[in-house]
mmCIF file of C-alpha atoms in Angstrom:
data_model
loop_
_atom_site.group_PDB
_atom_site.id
_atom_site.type_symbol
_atom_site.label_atom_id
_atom_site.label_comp_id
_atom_site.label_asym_id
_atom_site.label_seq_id
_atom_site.Cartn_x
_atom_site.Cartn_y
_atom_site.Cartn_z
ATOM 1 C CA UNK A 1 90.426 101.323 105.330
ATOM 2 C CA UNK A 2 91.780 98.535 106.824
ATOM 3 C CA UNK A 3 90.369 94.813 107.172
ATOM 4 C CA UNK A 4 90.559 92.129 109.858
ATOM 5 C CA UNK A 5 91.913 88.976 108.218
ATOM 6 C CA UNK A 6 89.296 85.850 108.186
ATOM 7 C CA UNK A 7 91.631 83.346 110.912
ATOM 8 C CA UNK A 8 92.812 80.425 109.163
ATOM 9 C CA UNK A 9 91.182 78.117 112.451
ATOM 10 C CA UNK A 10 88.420 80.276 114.135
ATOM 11 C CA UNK A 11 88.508 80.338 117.927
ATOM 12 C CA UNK A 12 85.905 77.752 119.411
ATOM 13 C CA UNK A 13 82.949 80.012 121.285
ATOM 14 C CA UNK A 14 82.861 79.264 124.957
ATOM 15 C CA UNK A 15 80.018 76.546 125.166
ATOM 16 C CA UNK A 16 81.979 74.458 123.175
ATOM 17 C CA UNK A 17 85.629 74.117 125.564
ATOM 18 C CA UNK A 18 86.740 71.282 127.582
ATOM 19 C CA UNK A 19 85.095 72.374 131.413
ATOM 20 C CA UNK A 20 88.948 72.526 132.338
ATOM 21 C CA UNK A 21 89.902 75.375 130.157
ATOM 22 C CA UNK A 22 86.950 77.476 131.105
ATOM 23 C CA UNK A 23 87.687 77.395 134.719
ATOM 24 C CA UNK A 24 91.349 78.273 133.580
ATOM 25 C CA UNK A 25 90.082 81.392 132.268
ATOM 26 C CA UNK A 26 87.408 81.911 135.264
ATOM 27 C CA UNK A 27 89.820 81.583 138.029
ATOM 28 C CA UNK A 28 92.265 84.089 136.353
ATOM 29 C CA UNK A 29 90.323 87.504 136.223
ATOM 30 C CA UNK A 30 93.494 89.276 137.557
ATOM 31 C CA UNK A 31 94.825 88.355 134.500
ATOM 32 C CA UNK A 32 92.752 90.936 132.334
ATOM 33 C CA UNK A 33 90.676 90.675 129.713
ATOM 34 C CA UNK A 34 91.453 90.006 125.899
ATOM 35 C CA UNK A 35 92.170 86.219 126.443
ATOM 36 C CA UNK A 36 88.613 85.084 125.075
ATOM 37 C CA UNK A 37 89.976 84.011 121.132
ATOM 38 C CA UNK A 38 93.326 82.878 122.523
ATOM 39 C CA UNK A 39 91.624 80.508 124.668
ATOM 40 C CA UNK A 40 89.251 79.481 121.917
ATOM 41 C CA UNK A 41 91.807 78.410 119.410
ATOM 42 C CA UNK A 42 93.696 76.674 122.113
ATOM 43 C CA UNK A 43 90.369 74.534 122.623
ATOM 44 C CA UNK A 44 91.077 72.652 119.273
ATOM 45 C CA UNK A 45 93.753 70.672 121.098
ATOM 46 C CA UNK A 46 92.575 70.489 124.646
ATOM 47 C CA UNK A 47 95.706 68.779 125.829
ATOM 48 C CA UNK A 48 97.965 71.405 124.188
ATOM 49 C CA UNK A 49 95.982 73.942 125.537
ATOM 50 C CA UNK A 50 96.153 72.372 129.783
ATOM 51 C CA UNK A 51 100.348 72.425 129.578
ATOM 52 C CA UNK A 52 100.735 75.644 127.500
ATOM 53 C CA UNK A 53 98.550 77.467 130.109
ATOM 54 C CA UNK A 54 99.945 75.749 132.810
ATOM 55 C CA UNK A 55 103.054 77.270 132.180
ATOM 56 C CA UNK A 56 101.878 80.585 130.943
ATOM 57 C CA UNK A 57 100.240 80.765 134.525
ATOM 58 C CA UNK A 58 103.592 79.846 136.347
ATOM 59 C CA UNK A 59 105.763 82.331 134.402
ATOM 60 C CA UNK A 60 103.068 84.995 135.332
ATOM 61 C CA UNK A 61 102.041 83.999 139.099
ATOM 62 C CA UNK A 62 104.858 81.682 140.441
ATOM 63 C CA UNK A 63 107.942 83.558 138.907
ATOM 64 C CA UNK A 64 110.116 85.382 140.179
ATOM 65 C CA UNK A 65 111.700 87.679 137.802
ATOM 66 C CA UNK A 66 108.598 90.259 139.050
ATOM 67 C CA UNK A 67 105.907 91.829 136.865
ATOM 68 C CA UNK A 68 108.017 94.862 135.493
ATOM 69 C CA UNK A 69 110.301 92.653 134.118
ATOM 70 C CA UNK A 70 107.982 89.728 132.612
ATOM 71 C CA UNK A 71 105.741 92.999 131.256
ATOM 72 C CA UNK A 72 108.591 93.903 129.587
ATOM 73 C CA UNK A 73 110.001 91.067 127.596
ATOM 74 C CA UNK A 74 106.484 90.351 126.550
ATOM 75 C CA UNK A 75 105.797 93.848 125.187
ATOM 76 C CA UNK A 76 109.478 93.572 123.533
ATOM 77 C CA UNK A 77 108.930 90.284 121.894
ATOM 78 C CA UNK A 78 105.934 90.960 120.571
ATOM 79 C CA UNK A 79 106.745 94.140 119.035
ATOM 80 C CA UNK A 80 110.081 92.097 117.460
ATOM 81 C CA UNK A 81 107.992 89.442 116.253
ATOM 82 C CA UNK A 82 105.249 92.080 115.001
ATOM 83 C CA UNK A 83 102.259 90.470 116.974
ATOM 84 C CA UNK A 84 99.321 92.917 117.979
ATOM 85 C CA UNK A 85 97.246 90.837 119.581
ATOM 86 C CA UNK A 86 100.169 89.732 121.917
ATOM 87 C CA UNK A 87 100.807 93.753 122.622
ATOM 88 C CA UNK A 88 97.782 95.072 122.439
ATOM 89 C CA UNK A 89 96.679 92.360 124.784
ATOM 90 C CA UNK A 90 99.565 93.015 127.204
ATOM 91 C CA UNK A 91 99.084 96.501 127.959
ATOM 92 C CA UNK A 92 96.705 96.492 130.565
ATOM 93 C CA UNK A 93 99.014 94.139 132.431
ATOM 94 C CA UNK A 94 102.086 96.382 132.099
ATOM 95 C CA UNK A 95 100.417 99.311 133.522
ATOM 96 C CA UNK A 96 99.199 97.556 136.408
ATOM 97 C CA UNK A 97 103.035 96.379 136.578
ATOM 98 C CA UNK A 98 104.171 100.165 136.751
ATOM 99 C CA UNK A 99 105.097 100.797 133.252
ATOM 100 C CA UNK A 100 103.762 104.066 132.150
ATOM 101 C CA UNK A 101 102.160 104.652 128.735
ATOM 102 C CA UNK A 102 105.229 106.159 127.609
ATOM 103 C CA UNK A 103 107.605 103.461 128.701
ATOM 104 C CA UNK A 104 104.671 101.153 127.040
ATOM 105 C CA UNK A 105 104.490 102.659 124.134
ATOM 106 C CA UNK A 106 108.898 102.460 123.822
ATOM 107 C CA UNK A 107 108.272 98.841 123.710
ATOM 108 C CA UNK A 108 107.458 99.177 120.213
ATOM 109 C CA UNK A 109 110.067 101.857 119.148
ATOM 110 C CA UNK A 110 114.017 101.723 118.980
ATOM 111 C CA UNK A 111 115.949 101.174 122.003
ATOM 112 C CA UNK A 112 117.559 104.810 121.659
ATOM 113 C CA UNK A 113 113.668 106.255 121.895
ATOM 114 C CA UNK A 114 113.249 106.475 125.115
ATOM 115 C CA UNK A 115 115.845 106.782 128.542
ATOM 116 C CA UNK A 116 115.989 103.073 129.539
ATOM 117 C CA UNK A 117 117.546 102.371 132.786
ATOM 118 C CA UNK A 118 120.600 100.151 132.755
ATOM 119 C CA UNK A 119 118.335 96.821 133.542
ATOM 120 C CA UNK A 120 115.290 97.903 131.528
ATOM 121 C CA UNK A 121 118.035 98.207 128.559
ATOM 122 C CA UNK A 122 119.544 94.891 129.387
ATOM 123 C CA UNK A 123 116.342 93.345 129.252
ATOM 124 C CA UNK A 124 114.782 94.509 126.265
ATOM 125 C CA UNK A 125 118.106 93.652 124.080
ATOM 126 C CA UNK A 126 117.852 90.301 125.361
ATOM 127 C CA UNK A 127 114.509 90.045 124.260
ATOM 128 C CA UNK A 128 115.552 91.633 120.892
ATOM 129 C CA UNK A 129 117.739 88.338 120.402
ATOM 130 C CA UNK A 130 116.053 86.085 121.850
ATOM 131 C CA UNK A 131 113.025 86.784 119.849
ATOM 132 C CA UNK A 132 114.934 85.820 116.429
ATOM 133 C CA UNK A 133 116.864 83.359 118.182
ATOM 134 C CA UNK A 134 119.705 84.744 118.018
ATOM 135 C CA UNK A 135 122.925 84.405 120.232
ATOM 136 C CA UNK A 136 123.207 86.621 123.323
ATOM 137 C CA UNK A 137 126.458 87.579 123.504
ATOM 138 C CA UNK A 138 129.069 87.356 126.981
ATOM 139 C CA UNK A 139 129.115 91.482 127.258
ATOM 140 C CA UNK A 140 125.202 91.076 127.470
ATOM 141 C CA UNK A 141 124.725 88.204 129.305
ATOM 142 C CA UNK A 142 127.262 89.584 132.317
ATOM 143 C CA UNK A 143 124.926 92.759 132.396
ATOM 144 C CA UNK A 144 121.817 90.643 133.019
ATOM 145 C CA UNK A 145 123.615 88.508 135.506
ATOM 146 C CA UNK A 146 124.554 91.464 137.908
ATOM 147 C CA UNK A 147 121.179 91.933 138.414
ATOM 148 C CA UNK A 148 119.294 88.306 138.166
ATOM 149 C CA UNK A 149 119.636 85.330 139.849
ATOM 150 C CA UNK A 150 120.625 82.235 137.926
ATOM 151 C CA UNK A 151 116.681 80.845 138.374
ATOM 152 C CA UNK A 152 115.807 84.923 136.966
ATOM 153 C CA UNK A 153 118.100 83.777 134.346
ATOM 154 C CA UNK A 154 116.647 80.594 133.099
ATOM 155 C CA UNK A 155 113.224 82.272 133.822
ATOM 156 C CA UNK A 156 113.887 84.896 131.532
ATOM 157 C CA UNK A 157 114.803 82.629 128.657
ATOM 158 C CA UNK A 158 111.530 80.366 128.954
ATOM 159 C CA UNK A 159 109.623 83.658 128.946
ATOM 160 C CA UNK A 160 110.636 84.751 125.457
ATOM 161 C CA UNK A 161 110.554 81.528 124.168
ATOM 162 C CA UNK A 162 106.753 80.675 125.257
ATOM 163 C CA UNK A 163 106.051 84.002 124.331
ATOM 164 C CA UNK A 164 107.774 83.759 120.630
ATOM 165 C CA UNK A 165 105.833 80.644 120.471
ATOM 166 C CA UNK A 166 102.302 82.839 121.521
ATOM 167 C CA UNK A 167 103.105 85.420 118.855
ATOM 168 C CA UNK A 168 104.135 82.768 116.149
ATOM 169 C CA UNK A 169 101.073 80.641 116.559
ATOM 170 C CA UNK A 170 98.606 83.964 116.593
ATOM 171 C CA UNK A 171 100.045 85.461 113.868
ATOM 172 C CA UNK A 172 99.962 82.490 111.169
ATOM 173 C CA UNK A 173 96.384 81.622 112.158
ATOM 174 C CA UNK A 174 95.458 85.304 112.287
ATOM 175 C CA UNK A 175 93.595 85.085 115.511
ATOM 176 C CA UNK A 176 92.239 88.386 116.060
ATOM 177 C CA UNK A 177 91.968 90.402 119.022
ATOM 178 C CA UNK A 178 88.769 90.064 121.304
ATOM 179 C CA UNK A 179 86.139 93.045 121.621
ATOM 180 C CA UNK A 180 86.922 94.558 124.817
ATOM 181 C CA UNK A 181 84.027 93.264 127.043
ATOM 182 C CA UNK A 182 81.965 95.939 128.702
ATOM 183 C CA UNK A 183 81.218 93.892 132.273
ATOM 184 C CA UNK A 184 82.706 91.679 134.469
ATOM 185 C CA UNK A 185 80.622 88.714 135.187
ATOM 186 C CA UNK A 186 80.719 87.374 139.313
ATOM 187 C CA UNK A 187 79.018 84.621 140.119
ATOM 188 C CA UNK A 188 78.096 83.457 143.875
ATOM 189 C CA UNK A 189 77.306 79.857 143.280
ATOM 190 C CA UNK A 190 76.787 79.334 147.337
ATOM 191 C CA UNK A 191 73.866 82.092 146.612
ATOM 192 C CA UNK A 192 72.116 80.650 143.263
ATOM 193 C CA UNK A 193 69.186 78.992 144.156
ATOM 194 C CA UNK A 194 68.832 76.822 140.452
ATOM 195 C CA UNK A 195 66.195 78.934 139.260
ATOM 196 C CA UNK A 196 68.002 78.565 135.360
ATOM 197 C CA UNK A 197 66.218 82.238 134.897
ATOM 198 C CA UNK A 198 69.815 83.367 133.780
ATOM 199 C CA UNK A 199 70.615 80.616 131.502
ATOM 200 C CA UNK A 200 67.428 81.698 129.605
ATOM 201 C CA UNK A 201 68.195 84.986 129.697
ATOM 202 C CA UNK A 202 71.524 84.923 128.365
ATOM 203 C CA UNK A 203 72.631 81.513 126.971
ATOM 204 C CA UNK A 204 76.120 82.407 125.802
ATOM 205 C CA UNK A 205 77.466 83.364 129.268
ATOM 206 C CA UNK A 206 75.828 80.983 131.867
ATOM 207 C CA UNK A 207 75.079 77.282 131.999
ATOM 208 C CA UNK A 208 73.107 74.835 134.177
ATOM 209 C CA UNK A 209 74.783 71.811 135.926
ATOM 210 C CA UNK A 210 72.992 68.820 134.936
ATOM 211 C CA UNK A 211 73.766 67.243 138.235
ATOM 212 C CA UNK A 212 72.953 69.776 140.689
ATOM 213 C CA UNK A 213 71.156 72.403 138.937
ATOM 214 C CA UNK A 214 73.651 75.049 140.033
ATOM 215 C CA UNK A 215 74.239 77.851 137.176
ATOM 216 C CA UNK A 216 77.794 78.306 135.902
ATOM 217 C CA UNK A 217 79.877 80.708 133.653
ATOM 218 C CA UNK A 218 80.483 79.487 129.951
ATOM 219 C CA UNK A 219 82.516 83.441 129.990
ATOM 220 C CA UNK A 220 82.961 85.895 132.988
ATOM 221 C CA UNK A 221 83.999 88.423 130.543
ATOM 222 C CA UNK A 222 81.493 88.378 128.050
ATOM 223 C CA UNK A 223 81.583 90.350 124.837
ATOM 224 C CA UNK A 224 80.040 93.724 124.320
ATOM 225 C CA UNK A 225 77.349 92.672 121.842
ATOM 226 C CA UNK A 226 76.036 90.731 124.958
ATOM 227 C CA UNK A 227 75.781 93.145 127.713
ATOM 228 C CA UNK A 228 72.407 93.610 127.236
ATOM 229 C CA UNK A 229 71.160 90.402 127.896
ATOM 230 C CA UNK A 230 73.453 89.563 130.640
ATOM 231 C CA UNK A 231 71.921 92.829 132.729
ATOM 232 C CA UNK A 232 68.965 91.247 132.036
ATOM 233 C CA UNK A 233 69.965 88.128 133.550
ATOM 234 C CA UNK A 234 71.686 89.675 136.831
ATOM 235 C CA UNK A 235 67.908 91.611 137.004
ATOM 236 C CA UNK A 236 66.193 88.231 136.947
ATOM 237 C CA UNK A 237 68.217 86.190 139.129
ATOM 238 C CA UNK A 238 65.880 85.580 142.574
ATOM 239 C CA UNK A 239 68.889 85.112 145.071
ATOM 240 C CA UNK A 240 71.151 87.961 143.755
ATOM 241 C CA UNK A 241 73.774 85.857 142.451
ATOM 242 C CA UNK A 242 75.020 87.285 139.610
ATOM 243 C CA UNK A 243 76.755 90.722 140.092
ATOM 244 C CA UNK A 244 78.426 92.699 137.067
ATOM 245 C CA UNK A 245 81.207 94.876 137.291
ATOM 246 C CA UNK A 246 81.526 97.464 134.298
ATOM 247 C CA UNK A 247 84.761 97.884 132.840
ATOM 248 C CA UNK A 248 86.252 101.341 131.038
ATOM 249 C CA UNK A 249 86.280 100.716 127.302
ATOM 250 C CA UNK A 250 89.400 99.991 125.513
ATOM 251 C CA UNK A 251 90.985 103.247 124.900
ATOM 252 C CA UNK A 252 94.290 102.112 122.694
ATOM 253 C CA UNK A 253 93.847 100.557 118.947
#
C-alpha cells in the first residue's frame, strides 16, 4: 500500500489567491489540467508566483524551440530529478505535442530503451546534464547546435533550469498531484445576468463581483468531488452562462 505524503506547506484553495494568479490559470486552459496545487503553493508568495509564471508561460507560448522539443526536456528532467508530479503532469501536453505513449513513456527509461532520433537523443542527454548541473561537453553541444539556433540554444538552457527549479521546489514540499477534474468550467460573463444562483450552488468554483454583480471563476477546472454541485449550478443559471465540458478521466498513475 502506498501513502501520499502530508506537504510540508499545503497548497492555498482557490478562494484564497491573489485575483492575478487565478486569471493566470483561467486564461491558460490549453495548458491542461493538473496545475490546481502548483498554483496553490505558489499563492504563499504572490510575487514569486507573477514572475515564475510569467516565464513558465513564455517558455511554453512565446518560444521557439517548438512543443516536441520543450515536451521533451520537461519529461527528461523530471524523470532525472525523480519528480512525478512534474511528469505525470506533463503528459497530456506531450501527446498533444506528438509524442506517442511509447516515446512518453522512454522519457523515464535509459536512453538505449527506445530508437531516439539523432535530435531527440541530443536533447534528452542535454537534459540528463543539465538536470544535475553538470557540464555539457563540446562533442554534445556541436550536435545540438546543427540543429538549433543560438536563441533555441539559450532557450533550451532556461528550460531545464526553470524546470529543475519546478521539480526541486515540488518535491521538498511534497506537493501532490491534483485529482484529475471531471469538467471543464466556461463561463460567458457577457451572458450572466447577476442572478448569484451559481455562487450558491457551488461556492468553491464561482464568485460574485462586489462591484458589478457579475459571477466569476475561483477554478475552471474544478475537482471531481465537486462535479455534482457545479451541474447543479450550470442547471440553475437563468441566462445559460455557465457551460461544462466533461473531460476523459486520467488513465495513467
Amino acid at each position: 500500500m502506498t501513502t501520499t505524503p502530508t506537504p510540508r506547506i499545503p497548497p492555498l484553495p482557490p478562494a484564497e489567491w491573489p485575483p492575478v494568479l487565478r486569471a493566470l490559470l483561467a486564461d491558460s486552459h490549453q495548458d491542461g489540467p493538473g496545475r490546481e496545487n502548483l498554483f496553490g503553493t505558489l499563492a504563499h508568495h504572490p510575487a514569486l508566483a507573477h514572475a515564475w509564471l510569467s516565464l513558465a508561460r513564455v517558455l511554453t507560448h512565446e518560444g521557439t524551440l517548438g512543443h516536441r522539443r520543450r515536451e521533451l526536456i520537461i519529461l527528461r528532467v523530471a524523470h532525472r530529478l525523480d519528480a512525478p508530479y512534474v511528469h505525470r503532469r506533463h503528459r497530456t501536453p506531450a501527446a498533444d505535442a506528438g509524442l506517442t505513449d511509447v516515446e512518453i513513456d522512454a522519457t523515464a527509461a535509459g536512453l538505449d530503451a527506445h530508437p531516439w532520433a539523432e535530435e531527440d537523443s541530443a536533447l534528452l542527454e542535454a537534459a540528463d546534464l543539465l538536470a544535475v548541473n553538470s557540464p555539457v561537453p563540446d562533442g554534445l553541444w556541436g550536435r545540438l547546435a546543427r540543429s538549433l539556433s543560438p536563441g533555441q540554444l539559450v532557450e533550451l538552457l532556461v528550460l531545464a533550469g526553470q524546470t529543475a527549479t519546478m521539480c526541486a521546489t515540488l518535491n521538498t514540499l511534497r506537493t501532490p498531484s491534483d485529482r484529475q477534474p471531471s469538467l471543464l468550467v466556461l463561463l460567458d460573463r457577457e451572458r450572466c445576468c447577476s442572478a448569484g444562483q451559481c455562487v450558491g450552488a457551488a461556492p468553491e468554483v464561482f464568485e460574485q463581483g462586489e462591484s458589478d454583480g457579475l459571477v466569476g471563476l475561483l477554478v475552471p477546472e474544478p475537482d471531481a468531488r465537486y462535479a455534482d454541485e457545479v451541474r447543479f449550478a450550470a442547471d440553475l443559471c437563468p441566462s445559460g452562462a455557465i457551460t461544462l465540458v466533461d473531460h476523459e478521466e486520467a488513465t495513467h498513475p
